[in-house]
Short mmCIF file of C-alpha atoms and ligand atoms in Angstrom, two decimals:
data_model
loop_
_atom_site.label_atom_id
_atom_site.label_comp_id
_atom_site.label_asym_id
_atom_site.label_seq_id
_atom_site.Cartn_x
_atom_site.Cartn_y
_atom_site.Cartn_z
CA MET J 30 -63.35 -10.09 -41.86
CA LYS J 31 -66.79 -10.78 -39.97
CA LEU J 32 -66.86 -13.71 -38.36
CA THR J 33 -70.28 -15.29 -36.14
CA ALA J 34 -70.76 -18.42 -34.50
CA ILE J 35 -74.02 -19.22 -34.04
CA SER J 36 -75.12 -21.91 -30.81
CA ILE J 37 -77.05 -23.30 -28.16
CA PHE J 38 -73.81 -21.94 -26.10
CA PRO J 39 -72.41 -19.13 -27.26
CA GLU J 40 -70.09 -18.57 -24.08
CA TYR J 41 -67.93 -20.95 -25.22
CA PHE J 42 -66.98 -18.13 -27.25
CA ALA J 43 -65.51 -15.75 -24.48
CA PRO J 44 -62.03 -16.97 -24.52
CA LEU J 45 -61.82 -15.21 -28.18
CA ASP J 46 -61.81 -11.96 -26.51
CA LEU J 47 -58.87 -12.16 -25.19
CA SER J 48 -54.95 -12.49 -26.19
CA LEU J 49 -54.28 -12.12 -30.08
CA ILE J 50 -58.35 -12.61 -31.53
CA GLY J 51 -59.58 -9.98 -28.60
CA LYS J 52 -56.71 -7.35 -29.99
CA ALA J 53 -57.47 -8.01 -33.94
CA GLN J 54 -61.52 -7.21 -32.89
CA LYS J 55 -60.11 -3.51 -31.27
CA ASP J 56 -57.32 -2.71 -34.28
CA GLY J 57 -60.38 -3.35 -36.25
CA LEU J 58 -59.00 -6.59 -38.28
CA VAL J 59 -62.16 -8.66 -37.78
CA THR J 60 -65.34 -8.49 -35.57
CA PHE J 61 -66.45 -11.44 -33.92
CA ALA J 62 -69.70 -12.13 -32.56
CA ALA J 63 -71.62 -15.27 -31.00
CA VAL J 64 -74.87 -15.57 -31.66
CA ASN J 65 -77.44 -17.74 -29.26
CA LEU J 66 -79.48 -19.99 -31.58
CA ARG J 67 -81.82 -20.30 -28.72
CA ASP J 68 -82.78 -16.65 -29.96
CA PHE J 69 -84.39 -18.33 -32.84
CA THR J 70 -87.18 -20.50 -31.49
CA HIS J 71 -90.44 -18.85 -31.10
CA ASP J 72 -91.54 -21.74 -28.47
CA ASN J 73 -91.74 -21.38 -24.91
CA HIS J 74 -89.31 -24.30 -24.35
CA HIS J 75 -86.88 -22.55 -26.77
CA THR J 76 -86.53 -26.54 -28.80
CA VAL J 77 -84.06 -26.61 -30.74
CA ASP J 78 -84.33 -30.45 -31.28
CA ASP J 79 -86.15 -33.41 -31.84
CA THR J 80 -86.04 -36.80 -32.16
CA PRO J 81 -84.56 -38.11 -35.33
CA TYR J 82 -86.58 -39.59 -38.74
CA GLY J 83 -86.08 -43.38 -38.68
CA GLY J 84 -85.40 -43.81 -35.83
CA GLY J 85 -82.00 -44.33 -33.84
CA ALA J 86 -80.47 -42.78 -30.42
CA GLY J 87 -80.21 -39.04 -29.77
CA MET J 88 -81.42 -35.86 -31.01
CA VAL J 89 -81.62 -33.72 -34.13
CA MET J 90 -81.37 -30.45 -34.57
CA LYS J 91 -84.11 -28.91 -36.18
CA PRO J 92 -83.52 -26.73 -39.58
CA GLU J 93 -86.07 -23.76 -38.45
CA PRO J 94 -83.54 -22.35 -36.11
CA TRP J 95 -80.80 -22.72 -37.85
CA GLY J 96 -82.62 -21.10 -41.10
CA GLU J 97 -83.89 -17.54 -39.08
CA ALA J 98 -80.27 -17.88 -37.35
CA ILE J 99 -77.98 -18.04 -40.57
CA ASP J 100 -80.66 -15.56 -42.77
CA ALA J 101 -80.53 -13.03 -39.83
CA THR J 102 -76.68 -13.07 -40.09
CA LEU J 103 -75.79 -13.43 -43.39
CA ASP J 104 -74.66 -10.03 -44.52
CA SER J 105 -76.58 -9.44 -48.24
CA SER J 106 -73.80 -7.51 -49.30
CA GLU J 107 -71.13 -9.89 -49.01
CA ASP J 108 -70.14 -13.66 -50.55
CA CYS J 109 -70.11 -16.02 -47.54
CA ASP J 110 -68.27 -19.00 -46.34
CA LEU J 111 -70.71 -21.27 -44.03
CA ILE J 112 -68.96 -23.65 -42.08
CA VAL J 113 -70.62 -26.29 -40.94
CA LEU J 114 -68.45 -28.32 -38.48
CA THR J 115 -68.98 -32.26 -38.30
CA PRO J 116 -67.30 -35.20 -37.33
CA ALA J 117 -67.92 -36.02 -41.09
CA GLY J 118 -66.55 -33.70 -42.96
CA LYS J 119 -63.11 -32.35 -44.66
CA ARG J 120 -60.08 -32.43 -42.42
CA PHE J 121 -59.14 -28.71 -41.93
CA ASN J 122 -55.26 -28.22 -42.37
CA GLN J 123 -53.10 -24.85 -42.94
CA ARG J 124 -53.89 -24.65 -46.17
CA MET J 125 -57.47 -24.65 -45.43
CA ALA J 126 -56.41 -21.97 -42.86
CA GLU J 127 -54.67 -19.53 -45.55
CA ARG J 128 -57.27 -19.93 -48.08
CA PHE J 129 -60.11 -18.69 -45.63
CA THR J 130 -58.15 -15.69 -44.51
CA HIS J 131 -59.31 -13.85 -47.91
CA SER J 132 -63.08 -14.59 -47.13
CA ARG J 133 -65.26 -11.33 -46.05
CA GLN J 134 -67.52 -12.99 -44.16
CA ILE J 135 -67.31 -16.53 -42.52
CA ILE J 136 -70.55 -18.24 -39.94
CA PHE J 137 -69.54 -21.15 -37.96
CA ALA J 138 -72.74 -22.80 -37.40
CA CYS J 139 -71.57 -25.02 -34.83
CA GLY J 140 -74.24 -28.18 -33.44
CA ARG J 141 -74.60 -30.56 -30.83
CA TYR J 142 -76.73 -33.52 -29.92
CA GLU J 143 -76.70 -35.83 -32.89
CA GLY J 144 -75.78 -32.78 -35.62
CA ILE J 145 -77.60 -30.42 -37.91
CA ASP J 146 -80.52 -31.82 -40.00
CA ALA J 147 -78.61 -32.48 -43.29
CA ARG J 148 -81.35 -29.87 -45.04
CA VAL J 149 -79.39 -26.63 -43.66
CA ALA J 150 -75.77 -27.45 -45.80
CA GLU J 151 -78.18 -28.87 -48.54
CA PHE J 152 -80.72 -25.38 -48.26
CA TYR J 153 -77.64 -22.84 -47.92
CA ARG J 154 -75.64 -24.49 -51.15
CA SER J 155 -78.79 -23.28 -53.32
CA GLN J 156 -78.34 -19.81 -51.94
CA PRO J 157 -75.99 -17.17 -54.24
CA GLY J 158 -73.24 -16.02 -52.36
CA VAL J 159 -73.15 -18.87 -50.21
CA ARG J 160 -70.16 -21.16 -50.03
CA VAL J 161 -71.07 -24.04 -47.83
CA HIS J 162 -68.12 -25.84 -45.77
CA GLU J 163 -68.37 -29.32 -43.88
CA ILE J 164 -64.93 -29.39 -42.21
CA SER J 165 -63.63 -31.19 -39.53
CA ILE J 166 -60.61 -30.55 -37.17
CA GLY J 167 -59.59 -34.39 -36.69
CA ASP J 168 -60.57 -37.95 -36.23
CA TYR J 169 -62.22 -37.75 -32.44
CA VAL J 170 -65.31 -37.83 -31.60
CA LEU J 171 -66.84 -34.28 -29.80
CA ASN J 172 -69.70 -33.47 -28.06
CA GLY J 173 -70.32 -30.21 -30.26
CA GLY J 174 -68.48 -28.21 -32.91
CA GLU J 175 -68.06 -25.01 -30.65
CA VAL J 176 -64.27 -25.81 -29.98
CA ALA J 177 -63.59 -27.06 -33.42
CA ALA J 178 -64.94 -23.53 -34.69
CA LEU J 179 -62.50 -22.09 -31.66
CA VAL J 180 -59.39 -24.02 -33.39
CA MET J 181 -60.56 -22.58 -37.26
CA ILE J 182 -60.53 -19.10 -35.44
CA GLU J 183 -57.44 -18.95 -34.10
CA ALA J 184 -55.80 -20.74 -37.07
CA ILE J 185 -57.32 -18.03 -39.39
CA VAL J 186 -57.23 -14.83 -38.11
CA ARG J 187 -53.31 -14.62 -36.89
CA LEU J 188 -52.99 -15.61 -40.61
CA LEU J 189 -54.37 -11.75 -41.32
CA PRO J 190 -52.09 -9.06 -41.89
CA GLY J 191 -51.83 -6.84 -38.61
CA VAL J 192 -52.35 -9.25 -36.27
CA LEU J 193 -49.83 -11.58 -35.82
CA GLY J 194 -46.62 -8.65 -34.03
CA ASN J 195 -43.90 -10.60 -36.30
CA PRO J 196 -45.39 -11.85 -39.65
CA GLU J 197 -41.94 -13.13 -40.22
CA SER J 198 -42.53 -16.05 -37.69
CA LEU J 199 -45.00 -17.08 -39.87
CA LEU J 200 -42.61 -17.85 -42.78
CA GLU J 201 -40.92 -20.77 -40.46
CA GLU J 202 -44.10 -22.37 -39.08
CA SER J 203 -44.80 -25.76 -39.47
CA HIS J 204 -47.61 -27.13 -41.62
CA ASN J 205 -46.27 -24.26 -44.04
CA GLU J 206 -45.71 -25.24 -47.85
CA SER J 207 -43.52 -28.45 -47.52
CA GLY J 208 -45.96 -29.74 -44.56
CA GLU J 209 -42.00 -29.84 -42.70
CA VAL J 210 -42.19 -29.17 -38.68
CA GLU J 211 -40.71 -26.41 -36.92
CA TYR J 212 -37.12 -27.32 -35.58
CA PRO J 213 -37.19 -27.32 -31.52
CA SER J 214 -35.99 -24.32 -29.81
CA PHE J 215 -33.47 -23.51 -26.57
CA THR J 216 -33.10 -20.28 -24.94
CA LYS J 217 -31.30 -19.22 -21.48
CA PRO J 218 -30.01 -20.84 -19.50
CA ALA J 219 -28.22 -22.67 -21.82
CA GLN J 220 -27.54 -25.35 -19.03
CA TRP J 221 -31.11 -26.28 -17.31
CA ARG J 222 -30.92 -29.77 -15.03
CA GLY J 223 -28.26 -31.24 -16.17
CA LEU J 224 -29.73 -30.37 -19.61
CA ASN J 225 -27.38 -28.45 -22.28
CA VAL J 226 -28.49 -26.35 -25.56
CA PRO J 227 -27.03 -28.19 -28.52
CA GLU J 228 -23.64 -26.69 -29.21
CA VAL J 229 -23.90 -25.39 -32.42
CA LEU J 230 -26.50 -22.89 -31.62
CA LEU J 231 -24.32 -21.30 -29.58
CA SER J 232 -21.42 -21.28 -32.04
CA GLY J 233 -22.62 -18.32 -34.27
CA ASN J 234 -22.02 -20.38 -37.02
CA HIS J 235 -24.74 -19.24 -39.22
CA GLY J 236 -24.47 -22.07 -41.78
CA GLU J 237 -23.83 -24.49 -39.28
CA ILE J 238 -26.65 -23.60 -37.22
CA ALA J 239 -29.50 -23.11 -39.90
CA ARG J 240 -28.44 -27.15 -41.70
CA TRP J 241 -28.63 -28.44 -38.09
CA ARG J 242 -32.08 -26.48 -37.85
CA ARG J 243 -33.30 -28.16 -41.49
CA GLU J 244 -31.89 -31.53 -40.16
CA GLU J 245 -33.93 -30.93 -36.86
CA ALA J 246 -37.20 -29.82 -38.96
CA GLU J 247 -36.64 -33.02 -41.06
CA ARG J 248 -35.75 -36.00 -38.76
CA ARG J 249 -39.16 -34.49 -36.71
CA SER J 250 -41.40 -34.59 -40.15
CA GLN J 251 -40.48 -38.25 -40.33
CA SER J 252 -41.72 -39.02 -36.94
CA VAL J 253 -45.19 -37.09 -36.82
CA ASP J 254 -47.32 -39.40 -38.25
C1 JD8 E 22 -70.34 -31.10 -34.81
C2 JD8 E 22 -72.65 -32.76 -32.41
C3 JD8 E 22 -71.42 -34.34 -31.32
C4 JD8 E 22 -71.12 -36.07 -33.39
C5 JD8 E 22 -72.69 -37.96 -31.87
C6 JD8 E 22 -71.17 -37.10 -30.18
C7 JD8 E 22 -65.56 -31.01 -35.89
N1 JD8 E 22 -63.07 -32.89 -35.24
C8 JD8 E 22 -64.31 -33.80 -34.69
N2 JD8 E 22 -64.94 -34.39 -33.76
N3 JD8 E 22 -66.41 -34.17 -33.27
C9 JD8 E 22 -66.82 -33.00 -33.79
C10 JD8 E 22 -68.05 -32.45 -33.67
C11 JD8 E 22 -68.95 -32.90 -33.28
C12 JD8 E 22 -69.97 -32.62 -33.14
C13 JD8 E 22 -70.77 -31.55 -33.72
C14 JD8 E 22 -68.64 -31.39 -34.81
C15 JD8 E 22 -71.99 -31.51 -33.83
N4 JD8 E 22 -71.13 -33.29 -32.31
C16 JD8 E 22 -72.07 -35.77 -32.30
C17 JD8 E 22 -71.67 -37.43 -33.87
C18 JD8 E 22 -71.67 -38.61 -33.15
N5 JD8 E 22 -72.25 -36.50 -31.02
C19 JD8 E 22 -65.93 -32.43 -35.16
N6 JD8 E 22 -65.35 -30.68 -36.37
#
């Protein structure tokens, strides 16, 4: 899987060299590149924004640098999922993360300012082999798309075969098919600051343990708004 994030702050993606995703890159399971949008400007000031047509506060990102940057990133031999992060987008969830594991190439368009000129998404919707997705990671406002792209990249890459050390752990995860969340976990010491591990977990009775965990997961699912 080829992953690319286009942004005026490509250094935001340095953490991807760490941990899981860093190892996935070393193991050749994914390739990741952060592309600087300003490399696709041609004026001395590397201008990427301008005032909004129709007036209003703030600045809008110009379409030309995005067109050149995405064209340069598109690998014509492969289909591509172009993800445009926006607070107005479709809400990201675990099912979408699972669907994106089948992509050969994903480009994350990480805007800033008031957002990206809407014609960029419109143009690539008309391009064969490019699937455009306008996505939000949640009902709160961020200053740009970078951290949202980081969230999506981790949620997608960790599902790829060979990335997680013990893929079994994927089976019991929160927000799985049934939308259930996980049961609470405990480890040694059996007593900590006067707090005990639930007796049933020390019982060795796997039937009882499984029932307790199911009940706890259901109880927590109720409380998750
Ligand atoms: C992309 C620019 C900032 C947003 C004026 C603040 C996602 N869940 C999410 N919340 N916010 C974003 C997001 C915010 C972005 C951009 C995504 C590009 N901004 C803008 C509109 C109001 N500023 C997001 N995914």
